[in-house]
Tab-separated table of C-alpha atoms and ligand atoms in Angstrom:
chain	number	residue	atom	x	y	z
A	1	UNK	CA	0.202	0.209	-0.078
A	2	UNK	CA	0.909	3.837	-0.313
A	3	UNK	CA	-0.053	6.948	1.471
A	4	UNK	CA	-3.325	7.802	-0.150
A	5	UNK	CA	-3.514	10.940	-2.033
A	6	UNK	CA	-6.737	11.791	0.127
A	7	UNK	CA	-4.991	11.574	3.163
A	8	UNK	CA	-2.499	14.271	1.980
A	9	UNK	CA	-4.969	16.488	0.469
A	10	UNK	CA	-6.109	17.239	3.742
A	11	UNK	CA	-2.610	18.846	4.664
A	12	UNK	CA	-2.857	22.702	5.024
A	13	UNK	CA	1.214	22.002	4.968
A	14	UNK	CA	3.826	19.349	4.128
A	15	UNK	CA	4.596	19.201	7.452
A	16	UNK	CA	4.308	16.285	10.432
A	17	UNK	CA	4.370	17.842	13.906
A	18	UNK	CA	6.937	15.137	15.296
A	19	UNK	CA	6.778	12.936	18.042
A	20	UNK	CA	8.348	13.595	21.486
A	21	UNK	CA	8.894	11.849	24.747
A	22	UNK	CA	7.049	14.233	26.968
A	23	UNK	CA	6.293	16.844	25.136
A	24	UNK	CA	3.322	15.439	22.433
A	25	UNK	CA	0.107	14.994	24.382
A	26	UNK	CA	-3.443	14.761	23.484
A	27	UNK	CA	-3.681	18.966	23.045
A	28	UNK	CA	-0.601	19.381	20.721
A	29	UNK	CA	-1.817	16.732	18.595
A	30	UNK	CA	-5.387	17.749	18.121
A	31	UNK	CA	-4.510	21.354	17.693
A	32	UNK	CA	-2.068	20.224	14.732
A	33	UNK	CA	-4.296	17.789	12.763
A	34	UNK	CA	-7.275	20.786	13.434
A	35	UNK	CA	-4.761	23.192	11.366
A	36	UNK	CA	-3.860	20.852	8.784
A	37	UNK	CA	-0.649	19.446	10.012
A	38	UNK	CA	-0.058	15.617	11.030
A	39	UNK	CA	0.193	15.295	14.631
A	40	UNK	CA	2.157	12.855	15.658
A	41	UNK	CA	2.900	11.196	19.419
A	42	UNK	CA	4.816	8.414	20.998
A	43	UNK	CA	1.884	6.303	22.375
A	44	UNK	CA	4.219	5.728	25.547
A	45	UNK	CA	3.369	9.419	26.136
A	46	UNK	CA	-0.097	7.984	27.250
A	47	UNK	CA	0.975	6.981	30.797
A	48	UNK	CA	-0.927	3.351	30.285
A	49	UNK	CA	-2.605	1.389	27.657
A	50	UNK	CA	-5.899	2.470	28.965
A	51	UNK	CA	-4.838	5.877	28.743
A	52	UNK	CA	-3.601	5.557	24.893
A	53	UNK	CA	-7.105	4.253	24.438
A	54	UNK	CA	-8.804	7.103	25.735
A	55	UNK	CA	-6.328	9.768	23.693
A	56	UNK	CA	-7.386	7.801	20.753
A	57	UNK	CA	-10.873	8.177	21.663
A	58	UNK	CA	-10.995	11.690	22.186
A	59	UNK	CA	-9.068	12.500	19.015
A	60	UNK	CA	-11.276	10.835	16.826
A	61	UNK	CA	-14.244	12.456	18.531
A	62	UNK	CA	-12.717	16.121	18.484
A	63	UNK	CA	-11.353	15.700	15.062
A	64	UNK	CA	-13.391	15.493	12.074
A	65	UNK	CA	-12.937	13.523	8.614
A	66	UNK	CA	-11.410	16.618	7.293
A	67	UNK	CA	-8.706	17.088	9.924
A	68	UNK	CA	-5.113	15.901	9.240
A	69	UNK	CA	-4.445	12.733	10.377
A	70	UNK	CA	-2.925	11.853	13.681
A	71	UNK	CA	0.308	9.565	13.287
A	72	UNK	CA	1.003	7.523	16.620
A	73	UNK	CA	4.692	6.334	16.870
A	74	UNK	CA	5.473	2.877	18.279
A	75	UNK	CA	8.833	2.450	19.537
A	76	UNK	CA	9.444	-1.269	18.358
A	77	UNK	CA	12.755	-2.064	20.240
A	78	UNK	CA	12.073	-5.276	21.659
A	79	UNK	CA	12.865	-3.644	24.991
A	80	UNK	CA	9.213	-1.529	24.702
A	81	UNK	CA	7.512	-3.908	27.165
A	82	UNK	CA	4.246	-2.418	25.709
A	83	UNK	CA	4.724	-2.888	22.276
A	84	UNK	CA	1.855	-5.575	21.609
A	85	UNK	CA	-0.339	-3.938	23.830
A	86	UNK	CA	0.114	-0.282	22.175
A	87	UNK	CA	0.035	-1.841	18.385
A	88	UNK	CA	-3.322	-3.690	19.373
A	89	UNK	CA	-5.221	-0.563	20.716
A	90	UNK	CA	-3.704	1.294	17.205
A	91	UNK	CA	-5.561	-1.308	15.303
A	92	UNK	CA	-8.797	-1.216	17.125
A	93	UNK	CA	-9.079	2.285	16.506
A	94	UNK	CA	-8.461	1.992	12.681
A	95	UNK	CA	-5.313	4.757	12.791
A	96	UNK	CA	-4.597	5.562	9.124
A	97	UNK	CA	-0.592	5.894	9.488
A	98	UNK	CA	1.767	5.069	12.371
A	99	UNK	CA	5.513	5.792	12.627
A	100	UNK	CA	8.136	3.103	14.159
A	101	UNK	CA	10.924	3.966	15.483
A	102	UNK	CA	14.123	2.551	17.165
A	103	UNK	CA	14.112	-0.796	15.607
A	104	UNK	CA	13.467	-2.690	12.486
A	105	UNK	CA	9.737	-1.920	11.729
A	106	UNK	CA	9.305	-5.683	9.992
A	107	UNK	CA	7.960	-7.269	13.087
A	108	UNK	CA	4.852	-5.112	13.107
A	109	UNK	CA	4.004	-4.489	9.248
A	110	UNK	CA	1.719	-7.429	8.717
A	111	UNK	CA	-0.546	-6.650	11.306
A	112	UNK	CA	-0.524	-2.360	10.462
A	113	UNK	CA	-0.794	-3.012	6.440
A	114	UNK	CA	-3.627	-6.104	7.081
A	115	UNK	CA	-5.716	-3.392	8.961
A	116	UNK	CA	-5.126	-0.501	6.017
A	117	UNK	CA	-2.486	1.474	8.253
A	118	UNK	CA	0.077	3.237	6.377
A	119	UNK	CA	3.674	2.757	8.247
A	120	UNK	CA	6.605	5.415	7.934
A	121	UNK	CA	9.569	4.536	9.754
A	122	UNK	CA	12.246	6.317	10.849
A	123	UNK	CA	15.804	5.714	10.167
A	124	UNK	CA	19.171	7.068	10.759
A	125	UNK	CA	21.591	5.534	7.901
A	126	UNK	CA	21.124	4.372	4.163
A	127	UNK	CA	21.406	0.704	5.539
A	128	UNK	CA	18.524	1.542	8.013
A	129	UNK	CA	16.569	2.553	4.926
A	130	UNK	CA	17.440	-0.261	2.665
A	131	UNK	CA	16.091	-2.780	5.232
A	132	UNK	CA	13.191	-0.763	6.114
A	133	UNK	CA	12.025	-0.412	2.351
A	134	UNK	CA	12.539	-4.215	2.199
A	135	UNK	CA	10.180	-4.868	5.328
A	136	UNK	CA	7.349	-2.906	3.038
A	137	UNK	CA	7.342	0.494	4.943
A	138	UNK	CA	5.048	2.939	2.977
A	139	UNK	CA	7.423	5.841	3.998
A	140	UNK	CA	10.924	6.722	5.649
A	141	UNK	CA	11.689	9.682	8.220
A	142	UNK	CA	15.008	10.356	7.449
A	143	UNK	CA	16.786	11.288	10.823
A	144	UNK	CA	19.633	13.531	9.578
A	145	UNK	CA	22.511	15.799	11.520
A	146	UNK	CA	21.553	17.914	14.605
A	147	UNK	CA	17.898	16.579	15.013
A	148	UNK	CA	16.562	16.493	18.032
A	149	UNK	CA	15.847	13.982	20.267
A	150	UNK	CA	17.844	10.281	18.723
A	151	UNK	CA	19.245	12.264	15.685
A	152	UNK	CA	21.162	10.728	12.635
A	153	UNK	CA	24.064	12.185	11.416
A	154	UNK	CA	23.580	12.267	7.770
A	155	UNK	CA	24.242	15.172	5.390
A	156	UNK	CA	20.120	15.995	4.671
A	157	UNK	CA	20.910	16.576	0.748
A	158	UNK	CA	22.977	13.546	0.439
A	159	UNK	CA	20.203	11.279	2.735
A	160	UNK	CA	17.397	12.288	0.611
A	161	UNK	CA	18.812	12.121	-2.667
A	162	UNK	CA	20.142	8.315	-2.041
A	163	UNK	CA	17.170	7.167	-0.455
A	164	UNK	CA	15.111	8.773	-3.555
A	165	UNK	CA	17.130	6.429	-5.481
A	166	UNK	CA	16.020	3.840	-4.502
A	167	UNK	CA	12.822	4.661	-2.792
A	168	UNK	CA	9.568	5.331	-4.341
A	169	UNK	CA	7.444	6.117	-1.358
A	170	UNK	CA	6.751	9.230	0.795
A	171	UNK	CA	10.033	10.590	2.569
A	172	UNK	CA	10.039	12.853	5.426
A	173	UNK	CA	13.016	15.214	5.921
A	174	UNK	CA	13.740	15.833	9.656
A	175	UNK	CA	16.375	17.519	11.310
A	176	UNK	CA	16.800	21.606	11.442
A	177	UNK	CA	13.507	22.464	10.239
A	178	UNK	CA	12.710	25.582	11.806
A	179	UNK	CA	10.453	27.590	9.481
A	180	UNK	CA	8.327	27.142	6.019
A	181	UNK	CA	11.531	28.182	4.223
A	182	UNK	CA	12.987	24.901	5.579
A	183	UNK	CA	9.491	22.569	4.859
A	184	UNK	CA	9.617	24.178	1.185
A	185	UNK	CA	13.510	23.231	0.851
A	186	UNK	CA	12.760	19.798	2.017
A	187	UNK	CA	10.595	19.426	-0.900
A	188	UNK	CA	12.858	20.917	-3.420
A	189	UNK	CA	15.295	18.546	-1.991
A	190	UNK	CA	12.997	15.381	-3.133
A	191	UNK	CA	11.190	15.191	0.460
A	192	UNK	CA	7.188	14.619	0.207
A	193	UNK	CA	6.832	16.039	3.607
A	194	UNK	CA	9.139	18.024	6.720
A	195	UNK	CA	9.129	16.789	10.045
A	196	UNK	CA	9.532	19.636	12.803
A	197	UNK	CA	10.010	18.493	16.370
A	198	UNK	CA	11.276	21.396	18.486
A	199	UNK	CA	9.445	24.332	17.396
A	200	UNK	CA	6.308	22.368	18.851
A	201	UNK	CA	8.084	21.907	22.048
A	202	UNK	CA	7.621	25.952	22.214
A	203	UNK	CA	4.191	25.736	22.257
A	204	UNK	CA	1.141	26.330	24.637
A	205	UNK	CA	0.163	23.341	24.196
A	206	UNK	CA	3.475	21.247	24.471
A	207	UNK	CA	3.688	18.753	27.909
A	208	UNK	CA	7.446	20.396	28.374
A	209	UNK	CA	7.741	22.206	31.578
A	210	UNK	CA	8.016	26.154	31.537
A	211	UNK	CA	11.701	25.993	32.522
A	212	UNK	CA	12.411	23.933	29.480
A	213	UNK	CA	10.518	25.882	26.594
A	214	UNK	CA	12.222	29.124	28.124
A	215	UNK	CA	15.675	27.137	27.663
A	216	UNK	CA	14.989	26.793	24.063
A	217	UNK	CA	13.566	30.698	23.429
A	218	UNK	CA	16.911	31.229	25.157
A	219	UNK	CA	19.549	29.263	23.123
A	220	UNK	CA	20.980	28.777	19.688
A	221	UNK	CA	22.611	25.908	17.881
A	222	UNK	CA	25.729	26.078	19.322
A	223	UNK	CA	23.882	25.383	22.765
A	224	UNK	CA	23.248	21.871	21.428
A	225	UNK	CA	25.187	19.136	22.390
A	226	UNK	CA	24.942	15.330	20.392
A	227	UNK	CA	25.490	12.379	22.760
A	228	UNK	CA	24.721	9.009	23.942
A	229	UNK	CA	25.187	9.165	27.639
A	230	UNK	CA	21.330	9.755	28.142
A	231	UNK	CA	19.790	6.870	26.142
A	232	UNK	CA	22.626	4.768	24.855
A	233	UNK	CA	21.798	6.435	21.030
A	234	UNK	CA	23.199	9.627	19.784
A	235	UNK	CA	20.843	12.126	20.564
A	236	UNK	CA	20.857	16.205	20.581
A	237	UNK	CA	20.372	17.564	24.078
A	238	UNK	CA	20.927	21.615	25.247
A	239	UNK	CA	24.290	21.433	27.025
A	240	UNK	CA	22.623	23.795	29.955
A	241	UNK	CA	21.050	20.507	30.933
A	242	UNK	CA	23.739	17.986	30.208
A	243	UNK	CA	25.830	20.239	32.858
A	244	UNK	CA	23.456	19.816	35.357
A	245	UNK	CA	21.851	16.197	34.972
A	246	UNK	CA	22.140	14.430	37.813
A	247	UNK	CA	21.876	10.765	35.986
A	248	UNK	CA	24.464	8.395	35.777
A	249	UNK	CA	25.830	8.518	32.245
A	250	UNK	CA	24.447	5.327	30.283
A	251	UNK	CA	27.259	3.445	27.730
A	252	UNK	CA	26.685	4.038	23.930
A	253	UNK	CA	24.645	1.477	22.429
A	254	UNK	CA	22.890	0.359	25.752
A	255	UNK	CA	19.278	1.186	24.899
A	256	UNK	CA	16.209	0.444	26.692
A	257	UNK	CA	12.934	1.976	25.760
A	258	UNK	CA	12.504	2.754	29.859
A	259	UNK	CA	15.614	5.392	29.394
A	260	UNK	CA	12.798	7.136	27.028
A	261	UNK	CA	10.044	6.910	29.230
A	262	UNK	CA	12.215	7.201	32.744
A	263	UNK	CA	13.732	10.635	31.384
A	264	UNK	CA	10.742	12.956	31.159
A	265	UNK	CA	12.469	16.298	32.128
A	266	UNK	CA	15.178	15.736	30.082
A	267	UNK	CA	15.531	19.055	27.667
A	268	UNK	CA	16.089	17.641	24.465
A	269	UNK	CA	16.675	20.222	21.137
A	270	UNK	CA	17.698	20.223	17.694
A	271	UNK	CA	19.812	22.704	15.609
A	272	UNK	CA	16.265	24.372	14.837
A	273	UNK	CA	16.561	25.557	18.161
A	274	UNK	CA	17.780	29.080	16.655
A	275	UNK	CA	14.629	29.313	15.013
A	276	UNK	CA	12.592	29.451	18.699
A	277	UNK	CA	11.830	32.725	19.776
A	278	UNK	CA	8.839	32.827	21.522
A	279	UNK	CA	5.765	30.462	22.833
A	280	UNK	CA	3.287	30.805	20.707
A	281	UNK	CA	0.073	28.292	20.545
A	282	UNK	CA	0.007	25.868	18.115
A	283	UNK	CA	-2.208	27.524	15.550
A	284	UNK	CA	-0.493	30.465	15.389
A	285	UNK	CA	3.202	28.459	15.069
A	286	UNK	CA	1.378	26.528	11.703
A	287	UNK	CA	-0.007	30.077	10.730
A	288	UNK	CA	3.619	31.576	10.623
A	289	UNK	CA	4.816	28.412	9.413
A	290	UNK	CA	2.380	28.624	6.096
A	291	UNK	CA	3.150	32.094	5.996
A	292	UNK	CA	6.706	31.898	5.420
A	293	UNK	CA	5.978	28.657	3.294
A	294	UNK	CA	3.820	30.822	0.675
A	295	UNK	CA	6.459	33.709	0.851
A	296	UNK	CA	9.460	31.196	0.183
A	297	UNK	CA	7.580	29.983	-2.670
A	298	UNK	CA	6.796	32.806	-4.411
A	299	UNK	CA	10.341	34.268	-3.932
A	300	UNK	CA	11.658	31.205	-5.191
A	301	UNK	CA	9.507	31.721	-8.636
A	302	UNK	CA	10.425	34.924	-8.674
A	303	UNK	CA	14.139	34.683	-8.686
A	304	UNK	CA	13.627	31.602	-10.964
A	305	UNK	CA	12.061	33.539	-13.470
A	306	UNK	CA	14.344	36.231	-13.062
B	1	LIG	C1	12.291	16.513	23.284
B	1	LIG	C2	12.359	15.442	22.049
B	1	LIG	C3	12.102	13.976	22.529
B	1	LIG	C4	11.830	13.153	21.254
B	1	LIG	N1	11.109	12.164	21.501
B	1	LIG	C5	10.880	11.309	20.048
B	1	LIG	C6	10.083	9.887	20.368
B	1	LIG	O1	9.514	9.558	21.360
B	1	LIG	N2	9.892	9.491	19.543
B	1	LIG	C7	10.358	9.614	18.231
B	1	LIG	O2	10.264	8.934	17.548
B	1	LIG	N3	11.202	10.496	17.906
B	1	LIG	C8	11.583	11.314	18.937
B	1	LIG	N4	12.356	12.351	18.665
B	1	LIG	C9	12.678	12.863	17.452
B	1	LIG	C10	11.539	13.772	16.594
B	1	LIG	O3	10.437	13.046	16.569
B	1	LIG	C11	12.499	14.015	15.511
B	1	LIG	O4	13.101	13.517	14.876
B	1	LIG	C12	13.219	15.653	15.720
B	1	LIG	O5	12.528	16.544	17.076
B	1	LIG	C13	13.300	16.538	14.566
B	1	LIG	O6	14.405	17.145	14.435
B	1	LIG	P1	13.947	19.167	14.821
B	1	LIG	O7	13.804	19.153	16.500
B	1	LIG	O8	15.094	19.756	14.605
B	1	LIG	O9	12.632	19.396	14.332
B	1	LIG	C14	12.484	13.602	19.763
B	1	LIG	C15	12.886	14.985	19.724
B	1	LIG	C16	12.707	15.379	20.759
B	1	LIG	C17	13.253	17.155	20.511
């Protein structure tokens, strides 16, 4: 299966509000979808499987058929104890699109496809992309250098190009996308959609603490540090938080799903933090990105014509 054009038509912008541990909750997702942007959230942000059930019910009650789709994110690493139970709930609620992360999507593909649900997988290397394509994914989220949270280290120009050469499905560019101009740039590169995380942390609907959101406003890309010491995987974190953290460093490669859920107060941000200037509500942020996107399109057309 591929992503249906009807689904994409429900978008006001080619954009996904990226899933973020401790950040993306019900209100953020609903606001994103109401404003024409795919709203994603890790299923583990709902504190229990029953709560996930309630979240999904509320989302479907409050979002009409014309709203942008939700895209729950499932951590498919074998240490995720809720994997099967969360998957069952997503299927029971008839979710149209899921995004898998931290591991191969292969074990969950059949269940989702049998339920008519498209699967996007996030990948950080070409090798991971090849494996996900072989597993039959409908889309790939390319984690590039400087993305917030668990990041990739590939250059976006090179990564999108290399994947486009081998994949006809949807490509989502992730990392460094802070405004409407960057969303357009992702499309020019050959991506179908852009992924934006850090900008949505600094919104009124986000679950992030006030201190964390204020830290984003005062930070720039120079304040972002790459480290595997917190989750065991390379991640972008604010140096200010890292320098003051009390938890012991974790060895590189030693990832466990509960390392994500047990550090809800961690301050992560991508290089795109340089684009965070204030803490608007989600509707205002999306209206701003739409305006920048339209202006960048018009400017690009004019400069190509001259
Ligand atoms: C605080 C934070 C938490 C994140 N948690 C998750 C997560 O639970 N699952 C996931 O797939 N990606 C997670 N990510 C990665 C984002 O989905 C996305 O790839 C990233 O934010 C894109 O880069 P940007 O922040 O520069 O826009 C997280 C990112 C941040 C900043």
